[in-house]
Tab-separated table of C-alpha atoms and ligand atoms in Angstrom:
chain	number	residue	atom	x	y	z
A	1	MET	CA	17.769	-11.543	33.082
A	2	ASP	CA	17.774	-9.052	35.947
A	3	ALA	CA	19.634	-9.521	39.246
A	4	THR	CA	16.905	-11.852	40.556
A	5	GLY	CA	17.131	-14.048	37.462
A	6	THR	CA	13.777	-12.842	36.114
A	7	GLU	CA	13.406	-12.258	32.388
A	8	THR	CA	13.313	-8.541	31.583
A	9	LEU	CA	10.528	-7.028	29.473
A	10	SER	CA	12.985	-6.421	26.689
A	11	GLU	CA	14.071	-10.089	26.732
A	12	GLN	CA	10.444	-11.210	26.723
A	13	PHE	CA	9.782	-9.028	23.679
A	14	GLN	CA	12.852	-10.411	21.896
A	15	ARG	CA	11.832	-13.993	22.694
A	16	THR	CA	8.301	-13.419	21.377
A	17	VAL	CA	9.613	-11.992	18.120
A	18	GLU	CA	12.238	-14.698	17.639
A	19	ALA	CA	9.686	-17.446	18.314
A	20	ASP	CA	7.477	-15.960	15.569
A	21	GLN	CA	4.753	-15.233	18.072
A	22	ARG	CA	2.665	-12.085	17.964
A	23	VAL	CA	3.249	-8.885	19.893
A	24	GLU	CA	-0.151	-7.545	20.981
A	25	PRO	CA	-1.177	-3.964	21.898
A	26	ARG	CA	-0.937	-4.447	25.664
A	27	ASP	CA	2.470	-6.141	25.554
A	28	TRP	CA	5.594	-4.188	26.371
A	29	MET	CA	7.485	-3.128	23.255
A	30	PRO	CA	10.514	-0.913	22.604
A	31	ASP	CA	9.622	2.694	21.773
A	32	ALA	CA	11.488	2.437	18.471
A	33	TYR	CA	9.448	-0.664	17.475
A	34	ARG	CA	6.234	1.189	18.281
A	35	SER	CA	7.191	4.306	16.361
A	36	SER	CA	8.441	2.365	13.349
A	37	LEU	CA	5.147	0.481	13.215
A	38	VAL	CA	3.140	3.707	13.460
A	39	ARG	CA	5.251	5.121	10.614
A	40	GLN	CA	4.764	2.122	8.342
A	41	ILE	CA	1.099	1.415	9.136
A	42	ALA	CA	0.175	5.106	8.790
A	43	GLN	CA	1.982	5.351	5.459
A	44	HIS	CA	0.175	2.229	4.366
A	45	ALA	CA	-3.251	3.548	5.497
A	46	HIS	CA	-2.667	6.887	3.764
A	47	SER	CA	-1.669	5.035	0.579
A	48	GLU	CA	-4.948	3.143	0.558
A	49	VAL	CA	-6.954	6.334	1.015
A	50	ILE	CA	-5.016	8.509	-1.451
A	51	GLY	CA	-4.929	5.477	-3.745
A	52	MET	CA	-8.689	5.821	-4.233
A	53	GLN	CA	-8.154	8.952	-6.317
A	54	PRO	CA	-6.521	7.817	-9.596
A	55	GLU	CA	-9.102	5.080	-10.199
A	56	GLY	CA	-11.949	6.943	-8.495
A	57	SER	CA	-11.701	9.569	-11.229
A	58	TRP	CA	-12.883	6.873	-13.704
A	59	ILE	CA	-16.059	5.785	-11.890
A	60	THR	CA	-18.245	8.249	-13.789
A	61	ARG	CA	-16.504	7.408	-17.079
A	62	ALA	CA	-16.433	3.595	-16.897
A	63	PRO	CA	-17.446	2.157	-20.289
A	64	SER	CA	-20.279	-0.097	-19.034
A	65	LEU	CA	-22.503	-0.641	-16.011
A	66	ARG	CA	-20.601	-3.852	-15.216
A	67	ARG	CA	-17.231	-2.065	-15.243
A	68	LYS	CA	-18.656	0.784	-13.164
A	69	ALA	CA	-20.018	-1.607	-10.508
A	70	ILE	CA	-16.686	-3.463	-10.299
A	71	LEU	CA	-14.702	-0.234	-10.042
A	72	MET	CA	-16.971	1.202	-7.366
A	73	ALA	CA	-16.589	-1.975	-5.321
A	74	LYS	CA	-12.805	-1.839	-5.677
A	75	VAL	CA	-12.472	1.795	-4.676
A	76	GLN	CA	-14.796	1.182	-1.743
A	77	ASP	CA	-12.592	-1.750	-0.666
A	78	GLU	CA	-9.633	0.635	-0.579
A	79	ALA	CA	-11.484	2.928	1.817
A	80	GLY	CA	-12.104	-0.164	3.950
A	81	HIS	CA	-8.393	-1.073	3.864
A	82	GLY	CA	-7.586	2.429	5.079
A	83	LEU	CA	-10.058	1.905	7.892
A	84	TYR	CA	-8.544	-1.419	9.048
A	85	LEU	CA	-5.085	0.111	8.926
A	86	TYR	CA	-5.949	3.304	10.820
A	87	ALA	CA	-7.614	1.075	13.423
A	88	ALA	CA	-4.426	-1.047	13.650
A	89	ALA	CA	-2.307	2.110	14.084
A	90	GLU	CA	-4.660	3.370	16.812
A	91	THR	CA	-3.864	0.288	18.913
A	92	LEU	CA	-0.331	1.743	19.189
A	93	GLY	CA	-1.577	4.870	20.963
A	94	VAL	CA	-1.994	7.391	18.150
A	95	SER	CA	-5.359	8.852	17.210
A	96	ARG	CA	-6.802	8.846	13.730
A	97	GLN	CA	-7.005	12.632	13.845
A	98	GLU	CA	-3.256	12.894	14.541
A	99	LEU	CA	-2.516	10.624	11.602
A	100	LEU	CA	-4.804	12.534	9.249
A	101	ASP	CA	-3.262	15.826	10.363
A	102	MET	CA	0.184	14.420	9.510
A	103	LEU	CA	-1.008	13.338	6.059
A	104	HIS	CA	-2.765	16.610	5.314
A	105	GLY	CA	0.218	18.614	6.551
A	106	GLY	CA	2.667	16.603	4.425
A	107	ARG	CA	4.458	15.221	7.510
A	108	GLN	CA	3.706	11.578	6.768
A	109	LYS	CA	4.260	9.888	3.437
A	110	TYR	CA	2.054	7.791	1.210
A	111	SER	CA	3.185	5.605	-1.665
A	112	THR	CA	4.795	7.472	-4.573
A	113	ILE	CA	2.725	5.459	-7.047
A	114	PHE	CA	-0.423	7.455	-6.370
A	115	ASN	CA	1.175	10.675	-7.583
A	116	TYR	CA	0.910	9.473	-11.180
A	117	PRO	CA	-2.241	10.311	-13.175
A	118	ALA	CA	-4.706	7.760	-14.579
A	119	VAL	CA	-5.121	9.315	-18.013
A	120	THR	CA	-6.992	6.602	-19.947
A	121	TRP	CA	-9.425	3.818	-19.105
A	122	ALA	CA	-6.614	1.284	-19.603
A	123	ASP	CA	-4.841	2.851	-16.622
A	124	VAL	CA	-7.547	1.329	-14.409
A	125	GLY	CA	-6.453	-2.079	-15.711
A	126	ALA	CA	-2.746	-1.305	-15.317
A	127	ILE	CA	-3.287	-0.117	-11.742
A	128	GLY	CA	-5.185	-3.305	-10.912
A	129	TRP	CA	-2.686	-5.644	-12.572
A	130	LEU	CA	0.582	-3.919	-11.657
A	131	VAL	CA	-0.073	-1.735	-8.591
A	132	ASP	CA	-2.316	-4.233	-6.821
A	133	GLY	CA	0.013	-7.027	-7.930
A	134	ALA	CA	2.943	-5.196	-6.318
A	135	ALA	CA	0.850	-4.515	-3.231
A	136	ILE	CA	0.043	-8.225	-2.838
A	137	THR	CA	3.690	-9.203	-3.313
A	138	ASN	CA	4.646	-6.751	-0.583
A	139	GLN	CA	1.735	-7.525	1.736
A	140	ILE	CA	1.549	-11.344	1.771
A	141	PRO	CA	4.683	-11.475	3.958
A	142	LEU	CA	3.174	-8.727	6.146
A	143	CYS	CA	0.432	-11.232	7.103
A	144	ARG	CA	3.243	-12.776	9.213
A	145	CYS	CA	4.292	-9.441	10.717
A	146	SER	CA	5.232	-9.673	14.399
A	147	TYR	CA	2.610	-7.074	15.382
A	148	GLY	CA	-0.752	-8.857	15.708
A	149	PRO	CA	-3.243	-6.127	14.652
A	150	TYR	CA	-1.224	-5.248	11.514
A	151	ALA	CA	-0.804	-8.909	10.550
A	152	ARG	CA	-4.535	-9.587	10.957
A	153	ALA	CA	-5.489	-6.493	8.950
A	154	MET	CA	-3.148	-7.658	6.192
A	155	THR	CA	-4.762	-11.097	5.967
A	156	ARG	CA	-8.093	-9.518	5.119
A	157	VAL	CA	-6.599	-6.858	2.832
A	158	CYS	CA	-4.669	-9.470	0.818
A	159	ARG	CA	-7.811	-11.464	0.055
A	160	GLU	CA	-9.452	-8.375	-1.385
A	161	GLU	CA	-6.303	-7.289	-3.238
A	162	SER	CA	-6.271	-10.618	-5.085
A	163	PHE	CA	-9.692	-9.787	-6.508
A	164	HIS	CA	-8.418	-6.311	-7.435
A	165	GLN	CA	-5.428	-7.723	-9.246
A	166	ARG	CA	-7.568	-10.195	-11.195
A	167	GLN	CA	-10.000	-7.481	-12.280
A	168	GLY	CA	-7.099	-5.381	-13.586
A	169	PHE	CA	-5.665	-8.349	-15.462
A	170	GLU	CA	-9.059	-9.208	-16.959
A	171	LEU	CA	-9.647	-5.587	-18.000
A	172	LEU	CA	-6.256	-5.387	-19.717
A	173	HIS	CA	-6.774	-8.800	-21.325
A	174	THR	CA	-10.070	-7.596	-22.823
A	175	LEU	CA	-8.389	-4.465	-24.205
A	176	SER	CA	-5.294	-6.242	-25.480
A	177	HIS	CA	-7.497	-8.709	-27.388
A	178	GLY	CA	-9.799	-5.956	-28.685
A	179	THR	CA	-9.361	-3.430	-31.497
A	180	ALA	CA	-5.949	-2.070	-32.498
A	181	ALA	CA	-6.749	1.181	-30.668
A	182	GLN	CA	-7.715	-0.677	-27.466
A	183	ARG	CA	-4.578	-2.766	-27.640
A	184	ALA	CA	-2.438	0.355	-28.107
A	185	MET	CA	-4.155	1.984	-25.128
A	186	ALA	CA	-3.409	-1.075	-22.959
A	187	GLN	CA	0.253	-1.119	-24.017
A	188	ASP	CA	0.614	2.617	-23.405
A	189	ALA	CA	-0.801	2.245	-19.867
A	190	VAL	CA	1.600	-0.609	-19.057
A	191	ASN	CA	4.501	1.433	-20.454
A	192	ARG	CA	3.671	4.334	-18.121
A	193	TRP	CA	2.920	2.316	-14.935
A	194	TRP	CA	5.719	-0.281	-15.081
A	195	TRP	CA	8.660	1.740	-13.734
A	196	PRO	CA	6.707	3.669	-11.061
A	197	THR	CA	5.335	0.313	-9.854
A	198	LEU	CA	8.864	-1.030	-9.368
A	199	MET	CA	9.556	2.027	-7.190
A	200	MET	CA	6.659	1.095	-4.868
A	201	PHE	CA	8.923	-1.477	-3.190
A	202	GLY	CA	11.066	1.331	-1.804
A	203	PRO	CA	14.694	2.327	-2.285
A	204	PRO	CA	17.390	-0.266	-3.091
A	205	ASP	CA	18.508	-2.279	-0.074
A	206	GLY	CA	21.697	-0.245	0.344
A	207	ASP	CA	19.607	2.934	0.825
A	208	SER	CA	16.767	1.431	2.876
A	209	ALA	CA	16.986	3.260	6.210
A	210	HIS	CA	14.612	0.957	8.091
A	211	GLY	CA	14.944	-2.343	6.247
A	212	VAL	CA	17.497	-4.200	8.388
A	213	GLN	CA	15.918	-3.225	11.711
A	214	SER	CA	12.392	-3.950	10.440
A	215	MET	CA	13.470	-7.414	9.375
A	216	ALA	CA	15.182	-8.045	12.725
A	217	TRP	CA	11.889	-7.134	14.419
A	218	ARG	CA	10.039	-9.328	11.897
A	219	ILE	CA	7.837	-6.469	10.785
A	220	LYS	CA	9.168	-6.950	7.272
A	221	ARG	CA	10.195	-10.454	6.193
A	222	HIS	CA	12.030	-9.624	2.981
A	223	SER	CA	14.101	-6.725	1.734
A	224	ASN	CA	12.805	-4.193	-0.797
A	225	ASP	CA	15.011	-5.635	-3.567
A	226	GLU	CA	13.948	-9.233	-2.862
A	227	LEU	CA	10.273	-8.335	-3.195
A	228	ARG	CA	10.905	-6.220	-6.301
A	229	GLN	CA	12.659	-9.193	-7.936
A	230	ARG	CA	9.807	-11.528	-6.968
A	231	PHE	CA	7.350	-9.119	-8.597
A	232	VAL	CA	9.335	-8.831	-11.852
A	233	ASP	CA	9.588	-12.636	-12.090
A	234	MET	CA	5.817	-12.903	-11.579
A	235	CYS	CA	4.915	-10.248	-14.168
A	236	VAL	CA	6.964	-11.500	-17.111
A	237	PRO	CA	4.835	-14.627	-17.826
A	238	GLN	CA	1.630	-12.707	-17.086
A	239	ALA	CA	2.600	-10.040	-19.652
A	240	GLY	CA	3.062	-12.911	-22.120
A	241	VAL	CA	-0.514	-14.103	-21.494
A	242	LEU	CA	-1.758	-10.544	-21.966
A	243	GLY	CA	0.200	-10.260	-25.195
A	244	LEU	CA	1.766	-7.024	-23.941
A	245	THR	CA	5.411	-6.121	-23.522
A	246	LEU	CA	7.117	-4.653	-20.480
A	247	PRO	CA	8.992	-1.439	-21.360
A	248	ASP	CA	12.486	-2.610	-20.475
A	249	PRO	CA	14.952	-3.654	-23.209
A	250	GLU	CA	17.258	-5.143	-20.561
A	251	LEU	CA	14.617	-7.487	-19.164
A	252	ARG	CA	15.748	-11.064	-19.700
A	253	TRP	CA	15.914	-14.413	-17.919
A	254	ASN	CA	19.227	-15.066	-16.217
A	255	PRO	CA	19.631	-18.860	-15.820
A	256	GLU	CA	22.574	-18.462	-13.434
A	257	ARG	CA	20.581	-16.357	-10.978
A	258	GLY	CA	17.299	-18.119	-11.670
A	259	HIS	CA	15.653	-14.700	-11.963
A	260	HIS	CA	15.007	-12.020	-14.566
A	261	ASP	CA	17.587	-9.280	-14.902
A	262	PHE	CA	16.067	-5.865	-15.403
A	263	GLY	CA	17.185	-2.328	-16.254
A	264	ALA	CA	18.146	0.493	-13.898
A	265	ILE	CA	15.368	2.255	-11.999
A	266	ASP	CA	15.366	6.062	-12.124
A	267	TRP	CA	15.891	6.751	-8.408
A	268	ASP	CA	16.107	10.497	-9.058
A	269	GLU	CA	12.490	10.360	-10.174
A	270	PHE	CA	11.566	8.368	-7.046
A	271	ARG	CA	13.243	10.916	-4.763
A	272	ALA	CA	11.545	13.807	-6.571
A	273	VAL	CA	8.111	12.219	-6.103
A	274	VAL	CA	8.833	11.503	-2.413
A	275	ARG	CA	9.872	15.169	-2.039
A	276	GLY	CA	6.480	16.271	-3.344
A	277	ASP	CA	7.463	17.077	-6.923
A	278	GLY	CA	5.563	14.321	-8.710
A	279	LEU	CA	2.915	14.992	-11.346
A	280	CYS	CA	-0.018	14.907	-8.916
A	281	ASN	CA	1.347	15.367	-5.359
A	282	ARG	CA	-0.272	18.746	-4.771
A	283	GLN	CA	-3.531	17.796	-6.426
A	284	ARG	CA	-3.830	14.569	-4.389
A	285	ILE	CA	-3.391	16.305	-1.025
A	286	ALA	CA	-5.626	19.257	-1.954
A	287	HIS	CA	-8.355	16.832	-3.025
A	288	ARG	CA	-8.014	14.803	0.177
A	289	VAL	CA	-8.150	17.857	2.447
A	290	ALA	CA	-11.218	19.169	0.597
A	291	ALA	CA	-12.957	15.776	0.868
A	292	HIS	CA	-12.173	15.668	4.599
A	293	GLU	CA	-13.654	19.138	5.105
A	294	GLU	CA	-16.717	18.354	3.011
A	295	GLY	CA	-17.273	15.234	5.104
A	296	ARG	CA	-17.121	17.081	8.411
A	297	TRP	CA	-20.916	17.300	8.736
A	298	VAL	CA	-21.215	13.530	8.175
A	299	ARG	CA	-18.730	12.790	10.970
A	300	GLU	CA	-20.499	15.238	13.285
A	301	ALA	CA	-23.919	13.787	12.477
A	302	ALA	CA	-22.649	10.210	13.024
A	303	LEU	CA	-21.144	11.206	16.373
A	304	ALA	CA	-24.331	12.993	17.472
A	305	HIS	CA	-26.362	9.917	16.489
A	306	ALA	CA	-24.051	7.576	18.394
A	307	GLU	CA	-24.197	9.754	21.493
A	308	LYS	CA	-27.984	10.000	21.279
A	309	ARG	CA	-28.251	6.218	21.186
A	310	ARG	CA	-26.121	6.104	24.303
A	311	GLY	CA	-28.552	8.568	25.897
A	312	ARG	CA	-26.163	11.487	26.153
A	313	PRO	CA	-26.389	14.872	24.462
A	314	SER	CA	-23.604	15.102	21.872
A	315	GLY	CA	-21.894	18.066	23.612
A	316	GLU	CA	-20.918	15.810	26.536
A	317	ALA	CA	-18.924	13.525	24.259
A	318	ALA	CA	-16.186	16.041	23.711
A	319	ALA	CA	-15.891	16.955	27.389
B	401	LIG	N1	6.637	5.806	-1.556
B	401	LIG	O1	13.839	2.400	4.741
B	401	LIG	P1	12.813	2.192	3.683
B	401	LIG	C1	-2.386	-0.201	-2.354
B	401	LIG	C2	10.088	5.817	2.210
B	401	LIG	S1	-1.651	0.830	-1.197
B	401	LIG	C3	6.870	6.745	-0.603
B	401	LIG	O2	13.049	1.094	2.724
B	401	LIG	P2	10.592	0.784	4.849
B	401	LIG	C4	-3.414	0.306	-3.242
B	401	LIG	C5	9.978	5.124	3.560
B	401	LIG	O3	8.708	5.354	4.142
B	401	LIG	C6	-0.353	-0.176	-0.552
B	401	LIG	N2	7.816	6.606	0.354
B	401	LIG	O4	11.380	2.070	4.380
B	401	LIG	C7	-4.244	1.324	-2.853
B	401	LIG	C8	11.121	5.761	4.310
B	401	LIG	O5	10.761	7.097	4.688
B	401	LIG	P3	10.441	7.478	6.248
B	401	LIG	C9	0.872	0.563	-0.177
B	401	LIG	C10	8.531	5.468	0.336
B	401	LIG	O6	9.402	1.231	5.635
B	401	LIG	C11	-5.142	1.847	-3.748
B	401	LIG	C12	12.178	5.918	3.237
B	401	LIG	O7	11.492	5.936	1.993
B	401	LIG	N3	1.704	-0.423	0.449
B	401	LIG	O8	-2.032	-1.319	-2.400
B	401	LIG	O9	11.505	-0.226	5.469
B	401	LIG	C13	-5.233	1.356	-5.046
B	401	LIG	C14	13.209	4.799	3.259
B	401	LIG	O10	12.603	3.557	2.876
B	401	LIG	C15	8.336	4.460	-0.611
B	401	LIG	C16	2.369	-0.209	1.620
B	401	LIG	O11	2.339	0.854	2.170
B	401	LIG	C17	7.358	4.672	-1.599
B	401	LIG	N4	7.109	3.775	-2.567
B	401	LIG	O12	10.084	0.121	3.471
B	401	LIG	C18	-4.424	0.300	-5.423
B	401	LIG	C19	3.110	-1.406	2.174
B	401	LIG	N5	9.200	3.455	-0.359
B	401	LIG	O13	9.281	6.604	6.661
B	401	LIG	C20	-3.521	-0.240	-4.520
B	401	LIG	C21	3.602	-1.235	3.569
B	401	LIG	C22	9.924	3.839	0.707
B	401	LIG	O14	11.681	7.208	7.027
B	401	LIG	N6	4.866	-0.590	3.626
B	401	LIG	N7	9.533	5.045	1.122
B	401	LIG	O15	10.066	8.934	6.208
B	401	LIG	C23	6.056	-1.218	3.435
B	401	LIG	O16	6.122	-2.402	3.169
B	401	LIG	C24	7.318	-0.421	3.609
B	401	LIG	O17	7.004	0.734	4.358
B	401	LIG	C25	7.992	-0.003	2.271
B	401	LIG	C26	9.248	0.829	2.606
B	401	LIG	C27	8.410	-1.256	1.512
B	401	LIG	C28	7.062	0.836	1.406
């Protein structure tokens, strides 16, 4: 309260968050809350957009028309997720161009997982089952994020991610119940994607720079390690249904904890990929920048069309 007994803006913000109500774009918010949200939402948007590349490379090589149609729809959904998320970030006062410049200039991150290559068709299944499965585990609690536009974007994204995860599972199930070669291809893909997927949840809680504050602000609802554990517990029975193994000799049920124990994650590898030294970091950014440049004429044409409909010559728009 201030001297007159009126609630301060900061107290109002705190009360809103603690009451599990939503903070909306026009509400007062601490600068650090705003900038942390921009950081996380931008990283999330970039991940969706860069995440189109590993699977997108298989659209022309999908083994049937049905698989091609499904994959095209999935990759297109990811572009849409990027769009919702950039729009949510824009409500915090940053422009899409600023965010794209940060991505293209390597000043904003995207998820490490998309710096791994999709080398066989089974990788499309492993990405759907594991990567989308991890994304859902991480994002369902974000539907209750304290910032309204992010929470609402997440609700829609999660519905679509569930379809993505099911298509990956179904693809892998078909391969793992097919010929010996198909089964081996499915197992090989799971072996390569398992550990990088566990890294998607971020560093261990002790090293998570933003975790405690993000949970206090109710942006995040659970710590990185809690969500990682939830994901491992979910995958073990699903791997059983697929008839595939998870590549971790230390993975076993611990009745005392009521969870699966699992082996040590290679955090040196995680840090190297974050630094830009993963298998595909350079290729992913180069491809994205080239696609952005090649799409320039489309953006300009769309803008000119929109301005024409509003009855203004397009030159005036930029003034
Ligand atoms: N990769 O303090 P921490 C998808 C960074 S796409 C790279 O724990 P926080 C899909 C972190 O940013 C879905 N960097 O951070 C698309 C921070 O660095 P800065 C992607 C990572 O924010 C296509 C530093 O490490 N999902 O589903 O509390 C096809 C310390 O970390 C990573 C999201 O983006 C990483 N894996 O927690 C298929 C979810 N992990 O910012 C599927 C939204 C951490 O200080 N994001 N870092 O430079 C989040 O939930 C949180 O941001 C994280 C990290 C859990 C990722």
